[in-house]
Tab-separated table of C-alpha atoms in Angstrom:
chain	number	residue	atom	x	y	z
S	3	UNK	CA	-16.619	3.606	-19.718
S	4	UNK	CA	-17.487	5.248	-22.993
S	5	UNK	CA	-18.467	8.853	-23.380
S	6	UNK	CA	-22.011	9.501	-24.541
S	7	UNK	CA	-22.708	10.020	-28.234
S	8	UNK	CA	-22.159	13.629	-29.323
S	9	UNK	CA	-25.861	14.244	-29.985
S	10	UNK	CA	-26.699	13.100	-26.441
S	11	UNK	CA	-24.916	16.153	-25.040
S	12	UNK	CA	-27.468	18.338	-26.846
S	13	UNK	CA	-30.603	16.175	-26.764
S	14	UNK	CA	-32.284	13.668	-24.500
S	15	UNK	CA	-34.437	10.937	-26.053
S	16	UNK	CA	-36.651	8.723	-23.932
S	17	UNK	CA	-37.621	5.999	-23.593
S	18	UNK	CA	-34.564	4.532	-25.286
S	19	UNK	CA	-35.783	0.929	-25.180
S	20	UNK	CA	-39.341	0.159	-26.288
S	21	UNK	CA	-41.468	-2.889	-27.165
S	22	UNK	CA	-41.885	-4.258	-30.674
S	23	UNK	CA	-45.351	-3.945	-32.177
S	24	UNK	CA	-46.883	-1.648	-29.567
S	25	UNK	CA	-47.704	2.023	-29.955
S	26	UNK	CA	-45.233	4.117	-27.935
S	27	UNK	CA	-44.648	7.822	-27.471
S	28	UNK	CA	-41.025	8.932	-27.671
S	29	UNK	CA	-39.888	12.271	-26.268
S	30	UNK	CA	-37.000	14.331	-27.620
S	31	UNK	CA	-35.962	17.221	-25.393
S	32	UNK	CA	-33.259	19.767	-26.109
S	33	UNK	CA	-30.718	19.993	-23.290
S	34	UNK	CA	-29.476	23.298	-24.715
S	35	UNK	CA	-32.538	25.524	-24.060
S	36	UNK	CA	-31.966	27.648	-27.182
S	37	UNK	CA	-31.153	24.809	-29.564
S	38	UNK	CA	-34.632	24.322	-31.042
S	39	UNK	CA	-36.239	27.614	-30.079
S	40	UNK	CA	-38.066	29.277	-32.985
S	41	UNK	CA	-36.438	26.980	-35.555
S	42	UNK	CA	-38.452	24.832	-37.955
S	43	UNK	CA	-37.453	21.218	-38.513
S	44	UNK	CA	-38.690	17.875	-39.785
S	45	UNK	CA	-38.310	14.467	-38.147
S	46	UNK	CA	-37.769	11.194	-40.023
S	47	UNK	CA	-37.723	7.607	-38.755
S	48	UNK	CA	-35.153	5.058	-39.944
S	49	UNK	CA	-34.360	1.446	-39.057
S	50	UNK	CA	-30.629	0.788	-38.774
S	51	UNK	CA	-30.783	-2.470	-40.739
S	52	UNK	CA	-33.048	-1.339	-43.593
S	53	UNK	CA	-30.405	-0.102	-46.046
S	54	UNK	CA	-31.145	3.584	-45.602
S	55	UNK	CA	-34.851	3.411	-46.422
S	56	UNK	CA	-37.006	5.973	-44.633
S	57	UNK	CA	-39.725	4.253	-42.599
S	58	UNK	CA	-41.575	7.514	-42.189
S	59	UNK	CA	-40.613	11.022	-43.229
S	60	UNK	CA	-41.989	14.225	-41.747
S	61	UNK	CA	-43.359	12.472	-38.669
S	62	UNK	CA	-46.186	14.341	-36.904
S	63	UNK	CA	-44.643	15.994	-33.829
S	64	UNK	CA	-46.268	17.423	-30.730
S	65	UNK	CA	-44.212	20.290	-29.248
S	66	UNK	CA	-43.305	20.087	-25.576
S	67	UNK	CA	-44.898	22.602	-23.253
S	68	UNK	CA	-42.748	25.638	-22.459
S	69	UNK	CA	-40.219	26.167	-21.057
S	70	UNK	CA	-39.066	22.809	-22.438
S	71	UNK	CA	-37.884	22.688	-26.046
S	72	UNK	CA	-38.524	19.553	-28.075
S	73	UNK	CA	-41.332	17.284	-29.179
S	74	UNK	CA	-42.996	13.889	-28.896
S	75	UNK	CA	-43.701	11.399	-31.666
S	76	UNK	CA	-45.851	8.273	-31.550
S	77	UNK	CA	-44.574	5.213	-33.406
S	78	UNK	CA	-45.182	1.474	-33.705
S	79	UNK	CA	-41.979	-0.370	-34.548
S	80	UNK	CA	-42.314	-3.545	-36.623
S	81	UNK	CA	-39.354	-5.651	-35.488
S	82	UNK	CA	-36.482	-5.916	-33.033
S	83	UNK	CA	-33.569	-3.671	-33.959
S	84	UNK	CA	-32.124	-0.196	-33.481
S	85	UNK	CA	-34.060	2.775	-34.845
S	86	UNK	CA	-33.116	6.383	-35.467
S	87	UNK	CA	-34.970	9.677	-35.305
S	88	UNK	CA	-33.319	12.188	-37.608
S	89	UNK	CA	-33.946	15.895	-36.999
S	90	UNK	CA	-33.327	18.103	-40.032
S	91	UNK	CA	-33.533	21.887	-39.657
S	92	UNK	CA	-34.823	24.192	-42.366
S	93	UNK	CA	-31.825	26.380	-41.594
S	94	UNK	CA	-29.078	24.257	-43.170
S	95	UNK	CA	-26.488	25.980	-40.989
S	96	UNK	CA	-27.843	24.049	-38.022
S	97	UNK	CA	-26.452	20.520	-37.676
S	98	UNK	CA	-28.667	17.526	-38.263
S	99	UNK	CA	-29.271	15.351	-35.184
S	100	UNK	CA	-29.433	11.546	-35.141
S	101	UNK	CA	-30.993	10.051	-32.010
S	102	UNK	CA	-31.056	6.290	-31.498
S	103	UNK	CA	-33.548	4.100	-29.677
S	104	UNK	CA	-34.140	0.331	-29.661
S	105	UNK	CA	-37.143	-1.966	-30.017
S	106	UNK	CA	-37.078	-5.336	-28.224
S	107	UNK	CA	-39.196	-8.445	-28.121
S	108	UNK	CA	-40.767	-9.060	-24.715
S	109	UNK	CA	-38.388	-11.880	-23.679
S	110	UNK	CA	-35.450	-9.450	-23.655
S	111	UNK	CA	-37.366	-6.294	-22.790
S	112	UNK	CA	-38.295	-7.753	-19.393
S	113	UNK	CA	-34.606	-8.110	-18.478
S	114	UNK	CA	-32.507	-5.434	-16.779
S	115	UNK	CA	-29.008	-4.757	-18.159
S	116	UNK	CA	-26.608	-5.129	-15.220
S	117	UNK	CA	-22.850	-4.723	-14.974
S	118	UNK	CA	-21.362	-7.146	-12.472
S	119	UNK	CA	-18.088	-8.364	-10.988
S	120	UNK	CA	-17.877	-12.044	-10.071
S	121	UNK	CA	-14.178	-12.212	-9.119
S	122	UNK	CA	-12.393	-9.641	-6.932
S	123	UNK	CA	-9.910	-9.637	-4.051
S	124	UNK	CA	-9.551	-7.549	-0.904
S	125	UNK	CA	-6.557	-7.147	1.388
S	126	UNK	CA	-7.907	-10.070	3.396
S	127	UNK	CA	-6.054	-12.165	0.826
S	128	UNK	CA	-3.770	-10.596	-1.804
S	129	UNK	CA	-5.777	-7.508	-2.766
S	130	UNK	CA	-4.859	-3.976	-1.744
S	131	UNK	CA	-8.094	-2.490	-0.339
S	132	UNK	CA	-10.803	-3.546	2.097
S	133	UNK	CA	-14.173	-5.075	1.144
S	134	UNK	CA	-16.293	-1.983	1.891
S	135	UNK	CA	-13.883	0.237	-0.043
S	136	UNK	CA	-14.132	-2.140	-3.007
S	137	UNK	CA	-17.916	-1.979	-2.927
S	138	UNK	CA	-18.020	1.814	-3.055
S	139	UNK	CA	-15.385	1.946	-5.770
S	140	UNK	CA	-17.238	-0.529	-7.960
S	141	UNK	CA	-20.470	1.452	-7.670
S	142	UNK	CA	-18.584	4.637	-8.460
S	143	UNK	CA	-17.418	3.019	-11.711
S	144	UNK	CA	-20.801	1.877	-12.979
S	145	UNK	CA	-21.383	-1.581	-11.486
S	146	UNK	CA	-24.687	-3.040	-10.299
S	147	UNK	CA	-23.320	-5.919	-8.227
S	148	UNK	CA	-20.108	-7.313	-6.756
S	149	UNK	CA	-18.926	-10.496	-5.137
S	150	UNK	CA	-15.662	-10.254	-3.198
S	151	UNK	CA	-13.920	-13.590	-3.791
S	152	UNK	CA	-10.770	-13.759	-1.713
S	153	UNK	CA	-8.409	-16.696	-1.970
S	154	UNK	CA	-9.364	-19.518	0.400
S	155	UNK	CA	-11.736	-17.256	2.375
S	156	UNK	CA	-15.454	-16.457	2.150
S	157	UNK	CA	-15.622	-14.280	5.281
S	158	UNK	CA	-14.333	-11.031	3.666
S	159	UNK	CA	-17.277	-10.991	1.255
S	160	UNK	CA	-19.578	-10.959	4.267
S	161	UNK	CA	-17.752	-7.891	5.614
S	162	UNK	CA	-18.656	-6.026	2.423
S	163	UNK	CA	-22.295	-7.019	2.847
S	164	UNK	CA	-22.312	-6.041	6.531
S	165	UNK	CA	-20.816	-2.611	5.784
S	166	UNK	CA	-23.986	-1.535	3.943
S	167	UNK	CA	-26.500	-3.815	5.624
S	168	UNK	CA	-29.936	-2.329	6.203
S	169	UNK	CA	-29.627	0.428	3.592
S	170	UNK	CA	-31.431	-1.534	0.851
S	171	UNK	CA	-29.229	-0.055	-1.865
S	172	UNK	CA	-29.811	-0.918	-5.529
S	173	UNK	CA	-26.123	-1.908	-5.668
S	174	UNK	CA	-26.054	-5.519	-4.517
S	175	UNK	CA	-23.287	-7.408	-2.734
S	176	UNK	CA	-23.108	-11.198	-2.812
S	177	UNK	CA	-20.972	-13.667	-0.856
S	178	UNK	CA	-18.121	-15.357	-2.655
S	179	UNK	CA	-14.682	-16.952	-2.549
S	180	UNK	CA	-11.974	-18.291	-4.843
S	181	UNK	CA	-11.329	-21.981	-4.300
S	182	UNK	CA	-8.107	-23.806	-5.164
S	183	UNK	CA	-7.470	-26.675	-2.738
S	184	UNK	CA	-4.103	-28.188	-1.855
S	185	UNK	CA	-2.075	-29.312	-4.899
S	186	UNK	CA	-4.937	-28.479	-7.293
S	187	UNK	CA	-4.282	-26.181	-10.270
S	188	UNK	CA	-7.906	-25.435	-11.165
S	189	UNK	CA	-9.265	-22.207	-9.670
S	190	UNK	CA	-13.008	-22.029	-9.040
S	191	UNK	CA	-15.118	-18.984	-8.205
S	192	UNK	CA	-17.953	-19.577	-5.773
S	193	UNK	CA	-20.590	-16.922	-6.448
S	194	UNK	CA	-23.333	-16.324	-3.885
S	195	UNK	CA	-23.445	-19.789	-2.320
S	196	UNK	CA	-24.530	-20.134	1.289
S	197	UNK	CA	-21.733	-22.703	1.632
S	198	UNK	CA	-17.966	-22.270	1.729
S	199	UNK	CA	-16.036	-24.859	-0.262
S	200	UNK	CA	-12.791	-23.520	1.210
S	201	UNK	CA	-13.997	-24.283	4.715
S	202	UNK	CA	-14.285	-27.960	3.815
S	203	UNK	CA	-11.181	-28.238	1.640
S	204	UNK	CA	-8.630	-26.198	3.555
S	205	UNK	CA	-9.830	-25.721	7.113
S	206	UNK	CA	-10.808	-22.198	8.134
S	207	UNK	CA	-8.156	-19.642	7.084
S	208	UNK	CA	-7.411	-16.265	8.623
S	209	UNK	CA	-5.800	-13.184	7.126
S	210	UNK	CA	-2.480	-14.447	8.459
S	211	UNK	CA	-2.867	-18.033	7.208
S	212	UNK	CA	-4.734	-17.663	3.909
S	213	UNK	CA	-1.620	-18.643	1.938
S	214	UNK	CA	-1.405	-21.930	3.858
S	215	UNK	CA	-2.380	-24.693	1.430
S	216	UNK	CA	-2.622	-27.393	4.060
S	217	UNK	CA	-5.715	-29.454	3.368
S	218	UNK	CA	-8.156	-30.946	5.807
S	219	UNK	CA	-7.740	-34.748	6.168
S	220	UNK	CA	-11.436	-35.134	5.410
S	221	UNK	CA	-10.855	-33.351	2.098
S	222	UNK	CA	-8.198	-35.831	1.010
S	223	UNK	CA	-10.417	-38.748	2.007
S	224	UNK	CA	-13.283	-37.353	-0.056
S	225	UNK	CA	-10.929	-36.672	-2.971
S	226	UNK	CA	-9.836	-40.320	-3.052
S	227	UNK	CA	-13.420	-41.527	-2.715
S	228	UNK	CA	-14.589	-39.412	-5.670
S	229	UNK	CA	-11.577	-40.391	-7.797
S	230	UNK	CA	-12.538	-44.032	-7.366
S	231	UNK	CA	-15.960	-43.320	-8.884
S	232	UNK	CA	-14.743	-41.478	-11.984
S	233	UNK	CA	-15.030	-43.009	-15.447
S	234	UNK	CA	-11.979	-43.403	-17.659
S	235	UNK	CA	-10.742	-39.891	-18.410
S	236	UNK	CA	-9.366	-38.532	-21.699
S	237	UNK	CA	-5.630	-38.127	-22.141
S	238	UNK	CA	-4.114	-35.153	-20.294
S	239	UNK	CA	-7.126	-34.854	-17.969
S	240	UNK	CA	-6.115	-35.260	-14.322
S	241	UNK	CA	-8.293	-37.351	-12.025
S	242	UNK	CA	-7.276	-35.114	-9.105
S	243	UNK	CA	-8.483	-31.998	-10.950
S	244	UNK	CA	-11.790	-33.599	-11.940
S	245	UNK	CA	-12.428	-35.031	-8.478
S	246	UNK	CA	-11.648	-31.682	-6.846
S	247	UNK	CA	-13.989	-29.827	-9.213
S	248	UNK	CA	-16.692	-32.418	-8.566
S	249	UNK	CA	-16.522	-31.876	-4.807
S	250	UNK	CA	-16.275	-28.086	-4.966
S	251	UNK	CA	-19.106	-27.707	-7.468
S	252	UNK	CA	-21.330	-29.932	-5.333
S	253	UNK	CA	-20.698	-27.811	-2.232
S	254	UNK	CA	-21.339	-24.566	-4.125
S	255	UNK	CA	-24.547	-25.806	-5.714
S	256	UNK	CA	-25.880	-27.307	-2.500
S	257	UNK	CA	-25.671	-23.772	-1.088
S	258	UNK	CA	-27.550	-22.287	-4.036
S	259	UNK	CA	-24.509	-20.707	-5.693
S	260	UNK	CA	-22.976	-20.413	-9.151
S	261	UNK	CA	-19.858	-22.471	-9.920
S	262	UNK	CA	-17.470	-20.638	-12.289
S	263	UNK	CA	-14.340	-22.028	-13.969
S	264	UNK	CA	-11.793	-19.241	-13.472
S	265	UNK	CA	-9.100	-18.203	-15.981
S	266	UNK	CA	-8.141	-21.647	-17.374
S	267	UNK	CA	-5.574	-20.086	-19.741
S	268	UNK	CA	-3.841	-18.041	-17.035
S	269	UNK	CA	-0.077	-18.621	-17.102
S	270	UNK	CA	1.851	-18.597	-13.854
S	271	UNK	CA	4.219	-19.382	-15.554
S	272	UNK	CA	2.461	-22.436	-17.055
S	273	UNK	CA	-1.183	-22.637	-18.037
S	274	UNK	CA	-3.520	-23.153	-15.091
S	275	UNK	CA	-5.666	-25.844	-16.736
S	276	UNK	CA	-4.976	-27.985	-19.800
S	277	UNK	CA	-7.218	-27.531	-22.821
S	278	UNK	CA	-8.291	-31.150	-22.536
S	279	UNK	CA	-9.340	-30.584	-18.919
S	280	UNK	CA	-11.218	-27.394	-19.794
S	281	UNK	CA	-13.080	-29.254	-22.525
S	282	UNK	CA	-13.951	-32.078	-20.125
S	283	UNK	CA	-15.114	-29.658	-17.428
S	284	UNK	CA	-17.444	-27.837	-19.810
S	285	UNK	CA	-18.760	-30.962	-21.529
S	286	UNK	CA	-19.479	-32.754	-18.267
S	287	UNK	CA	-21.495	-29.928	-16.714
S	288	UNK	CA	-19.260	-29.587	-13.658
S	289	UNK	CA	-19.323	-25.802	-14.051
S	290	UNK	CA	-22.208	-23.387	-14.510
S	291	UNK	CA	-20.132	-20.820	-16.413
S	292	UNK	CA	-16.714	-20.102	-17.899
S	293	UNK	CA	-14.776	-16.977	-16.912
S	294	UNK	CA	-14.135	-16.064	-20.547
S	295	UNK	CA	-12.370	-12.786	-19.743
S	296	UNK	CA	-10.358	-12.944	-16.559
S	297	UNK	CA	-8.062	-10.054	-15.726
S	298	UNK	CA	-4.991	-11.636	-17.243
S	299	UNK	CA	-2.483	-10.663	-19.893
S	300	UNK	CA	-4.209	-9.838	-23.155
S	301	UNK	CA	-2.694	-12.920	-24.776
S	302	UNK	CA	-4.256	-15.225	-22.167
S	303	UNK	CA	-7.663	-13.618	-22.608
S	304	UNK	CA	-7.539	-13.900	-26.387
S	305	UNK	CA	-6.376	-17.498	-26.113
S	306	UNK	CA	-9.411	-18.278	-23.958
S	307	UNK	CA	-11.695	-16.550	-26.441
S	308	UNK	CA	-10.214	-18.534	-29.340
S	309	UNK	CA	-10.712	-21.822	-27.496
S	310	UNK	CA	-14.258	-20.835	-26.540
S	311	UNK	CA	-14.979	-20.030	-30.188
S	312	UNK	CA	-13.689	-23.437	-31.238
S	313	UNK	CA	-15.761	-25.286	-28.640
S	314	UNK	CA	-18.955	-23.413	-29.477
S	315	UNK	CA	-18.348	-23.956	-33.208
S	316	UNK	CA	-18.315	-27.668	-32.388
S	317	UNK	CA	-21.774	-27.256	-30.871
S	318	UNK	CA	-20.982	-26.840	-27.181
S	319	UNK	CA	-23.219	-24.450	-25.213
S	320	UNK	CA	-21.075	-22.446	-22.755
S	321	UNK	CA	-22.504	-19.752	-20.452
S	322	UNK	CA	-19.902	-17.065	-19.762
S	323	UNK	CA	-18.922	-14.314	-17.362
S	324	UNK	CA	-16.224	-11.664	-17.578
S	325	UNK	CA	-14.213	-10.658	-14.519
S	326	UNK	CA	-11.268	-8.471	-13.619
S	327	UNK	CA	-9.785	-10.799	-10.975
S	328	UNK	CA	-9.136	-7.459	-9.275
S	329	UNK	CA	-6.230	-7.186	-6.821
S	330	UNK	CA	-6.437	-3.415	-6.356
S	331	UNK	CA	-8.938	-0.768	-7.422
S	332	UNK	CA	-6.740	2.321	-7.356
S	333	UNK	CA	-5.059	3.479	-10.581
S	334	UNK	CA	-1.746	1.863	-11.447
S	335	UNK	CA	0.697	2.182	-14.318
S	336	UNK	CA	2.568	5.067	-15.843
S	337	UNK	CA	1.030	7.583	-15.844
S	338	UNK	CA	-1.264	6.129	-13.155
S	339	UNK	CA	-4.447	7.727	-14.449
S	340	UNK	CA	-4.130	5.728	-17.674
S	341	UNK	CA	-4.978	2.375	-16.112
S	342	UNK	CA	-7.941	1.513	-13.910
S	343	UNK	CA	-7.235	-2.196	-13.854
S	344	UNK	CA	-10.477	-3.342	-12.289
S	345	UNK	CA	-12.780	-1.501	-14.714
S	346	UNK	CA	-11.365	-3.154	-17.816
S	347	UNK	CA	-13.231	-6.463	-17.514
S	348	UNK	CA	-16.803	-7.073	-16.442
S	349	UNK	CA	-19.933	-9.097	-17.116
S	350	UNK	CA	-22.992	-7.642	-18.782
S	351	UNK	CA	-25.946	-9.638	-17.471
S	352	UNK	CA	-29.497	-9.342	-18.777
S	353	UNK	CA	-31.389	-10.457	-15.672
S	354	UNK	CA	-35.025	-10.280	-14.652
S	355	UNK	CA	-33.890	-8.889	-11.303
S	356	UNK	CA	-30.681	-8.023	-9.471
S	357	UNK	CA	-30.786	-10.996	-7.118
S	358	UNK	CA	-28.818	-14.197	-6.706
S	359	UNK	CA	-31.563	-16.150	-8.444
S	360	UNK	CA	-32.022	-13.555	-11.187
S	361	UNK	CA	-28.323	-13.342	-12.006
S	362	UNK	CA	-27.826	-17.107	-11.968
S	363	UNK	CA	-30.860	-17.675	-14.211
S	364	UNK	CA	-29.516	-15.141	-16.702
S	365	UNK	CA	-25.978	-16.540	-16.800
S	366	UNK	CA	-27.102	-20.160	-17.074
S	367	UNK	CA	-29.560	-19.147	-19.782
S	368	UNK	CA	-26.787	-17.453	-21.822
S	369	UNK	CA	-28.212	-13.979	-21.216
S	370	UNK	CA	-24.747	-12.660	-20.364
S	371	UNK	CA	-21.636	-11.400	-22.134
S	372	UNK	CA	-17.989	-10.967	-21.164
S	373	UNK	CA	-16.664	-7.479	-21.757
S	374	UNK	CA	-13.057	-6.347	-22.083
S	375	UNK	CA	-12.174	-2.690	-22.494
S	376	UNK	CA	-8.645	-1.415	-21.848
S	377	UNK	CA	-8.505	2.253	-20.918
S	378	UNK	CA	-8.740	4.565	-23.945
S	379	UNK	CA	-9.707	1.667	-26.220
S	380	UNK	CA	-13.027	0.467	-27.570
S	381	UNK	CA	-14.946	-2.286	-25.755
S	382	UNK	CA	-14.813	-5.884	-26.901
S	383	UNK	CA	-17.921	-7.963	-26.215
S	384	UNK	CA	-17.581	-11.739	-26.320
S	385	UNK	CA	-19.452	-14.898	-25.480
S	386	UNK	CA	-22.974	-13.936	-26.490
S	387	UNK	CA	-25.354	-14.210	-29.417
S	388	UNK	CA	-25.360	-11.612	-32.169
S	389	UNK	CA	-28.757	-10.540	-30.866
S	390	UNK	CA	-27.355	-9.692	-27.430
S	391	UNK	CA	-24.243	-8.157	-28.984
S	392	UNK	CA	-26.251	-5.621	-31.017
S	393	UNK	CA	-28.334	-4.624	-28.018
S	394	UNK	CA	-25.260	-4.401	-25.786
S	395	UNK	CA	-23.499	-2.065	-28.224
S	396	UNK	CA	-26.548	0.199	-28.294
S	397	UNK	CA	-26.554	0.385	-24.491
S	398	UNK	CA	-22.821	1.099	-24.346
S	399	UNK	CA	-23.234	4.075	-26.638
S	400	UNK	CA	-26.609	5.432	-25.564
S	401	UNK	CA	-27.507	4.344	-22.028
S	402	UNK	CA	-24.614	3.316	-19.810
S	403	UNK	CA	-22.650	6.585	-20.221
S	404	UNK	CA	-25.626	8.493	-18.797
S	405	UNK	CA	-26.202	5.995	-16.005
S	406	UNK	CA	-22.520	6.027	-15.022
S	407	UNK	CA	-22.817	9.691	-14.075
S	408	UNK	CA	-25.476	8.847	-11.471
S	409	UNK	CA	-23.653	5.806	-10.116
S	410	UNK	CA	-20.487	7.856	-9.629
S	411	UNK	CA	-22.256	10.065	-7.092
S	412	UNK	CA	-23.779	7.083	-5.273
S	413	UNK	CA	-20.348	5.471	-5.046
S	414	UNK	CA	-18.814	8.612	-3.575
S	415	UNK	CA	-21.436	8.711	-0.833
S	416	UNK	CA	-20.956	4.978	-0.214
S	417	UNK	CA	-17.302	5.759	0.485
S	418	UNK	CA	-18.316	8.485	2.923
S	419	UNK	CA	-20.856	6.243	4.639
S	420	UNK	CA	-18.404	3.350	5.019
S	421	UNK	CA	-15.834	5.763	6.453
S	422	UNK	CA	-18.312	6.977	9.076
S	423	UNK	CA	-18.692	10.525	7.753
S	424	UNK	CA	-21.542	12.366	9.550
S	425	UNK	CA	-24.538	12.929	7.293
S	426	UNK	CA	-23.306	10.495	4.634
S	427	UNK	CA	-26.142	8.034	5.165
S	428	UNK	CA	-28.771	10.690	4.541
S	429	UNK	CA	-26.960	11.969	1.430
S	430	UNK	CA	-26.549	8.442	0.081
S	431	UNK	CA	-30.178	7.465	0.568
S	432	UNK	CA	-31.408	10.776	-0.822
S	433	UNK	CA	-29.241	10.325	-3.923
S	434	UNK	CA	-30.454	6.759	-4.428
S	435	UNK	CA	-34.059	7.946	-4.136
S	436	UNK	CA	-33.415	10.786	-6.589
S	437	UNK	CA	-31.919	8.320	-9.104
S	438	UNK	CA	-34.744	5.779	-8.850
S	439	UNK	CA	-36.568	7.323	-11.825
S	440	UNK	CA	-33.754	6.611	-14.273
S	441	UNK	CA	-34.526	3.090	-15.465
S	442	UNK	CA	-38.260	3.731	-15.792
S	443	UNK	CA	-37.537	6.852	-17.827
S	444	UNK	CA	-35.441	5.056	-20.417
S	445	UNK	CA	-37.185	1.658	-20.594
S	446	UNK	CA	-40.819	1.287	-21.703
S	447	UNK	CA	-41.825	-2.148	-20.449
C-alpha cells in the first residue's frame, strides 16, 4: 500500500473523519517531541474545494498538556469534503505543515472502510498455499476480510475459518467457492453462501479430483429444464450460459450469499464471456455484482472497465467488486520483491459492519469500489461514485497507511498461531486488544 503523507511522519491528527455540521474537537500532536517545543505558530483552516479561501485564520488553539507537544482546535464544518489545518511557524526556517481531515454526512460516516478479497485460491485447487496461510498473509497486508474461493470446492474456505475459530478476530473469514460447471465458460464467485453450487453441479470434488469437470446427471436435467423456460435471447447469448447462471445464482442466494460475475473479459486464450452475454447477465439481475478488476492481464482489466463505463453511461446500475483471483501470495517476478501479486487488486467496501450481511448490503447498494494498484505505482479506483472516490483517496493517503502497520503485526501472529507456535495465541489476542482503539481514535461518529 501507499506510504503515509510526509507530514504524517511528524504529526498525528485525530479524528481524521468527522461529521458535517457538528462541533468537533480535533487534536494535532507532534510525533517528534521537539518539533513544536517553544516555537510560536498560527493555525488556519481551509476547505480543499474552496479555491484557496481561508475558512478561518489564526484559529484559537488549546495546547496539549506536557509532555505532549501540540494543540486542539474546535471546528464546525459546513459541508462534506476534505479540510486542511495549516500550521505556519513564526520562524520561517521551520517548514509549514498541512494536515488533512474529512467531514462526512451521516449516511457515509456510519460506514466502516474495509479492504476485502472476494476471490482467492489455495493449494486445494490451483493455488500455492494453504487456507490458513492465506488468511494470515492477507491480514498482514492490510485486509479486513477474505473468502477463499477454490475451483469447484467450498470445503477449503471452511478450513480457513476453522483455523482461527473461537478467537473472535476483527479479521473475518467467509465461506466461498468458484463455480464453473461442465462445458460452461462463465465463472461465478459464490461469496458467503451457506450452500455450495459446486456440490450440486459437479458432485463433491476432492483435492485429487477438483479438475474433473464431470457433471452430475441431475445438473444436466435441471439445465435442460431451465433452458426450456428462457425467453428468446439476444444474438451471441448462449442459452446454456444463461441457464447455468440462473441455477447457480439461485443456489447461492438461497444460502444467503452474494453472486459475483467473475472476470468476463479474461482471455484463456479467448474471452471467457461474450460482451452480449455480460450485458444480458447484468441487465437481467442474475448477478449481484461484477468483478470489475479481476487479477488478469492489465489489458483485460482495462477492457472490463471500458465496457463497464459504457454500460453505466447507458444508465445501467452495476455494483462492483475488485479481486486478485490470487493463485499464490508469496512474491513472484524478477526481482521477486517487486511483485506481490495478490495485493494489487482488492475491494474497498463501505459497510455498516464487517459481517456477511453488512458486506452484501454495501456492495448491492453501490457502497464499494474496485481498486487496482501494481507495485510501485499509484492506485486506480474504479466503479464508484465521485463522492466515494474522493473519500477513498483521502483514506488511501491519510488513514490506511497507518492502519496497515498495525495489521502487519496481527498477520504475523496469525501465522505463528496457525503454525502452532507456543504463546502465539496470547500474543495475537493481546495485539488485537491493543489495536482496538484505532478506529475510534480516527473516526468521530
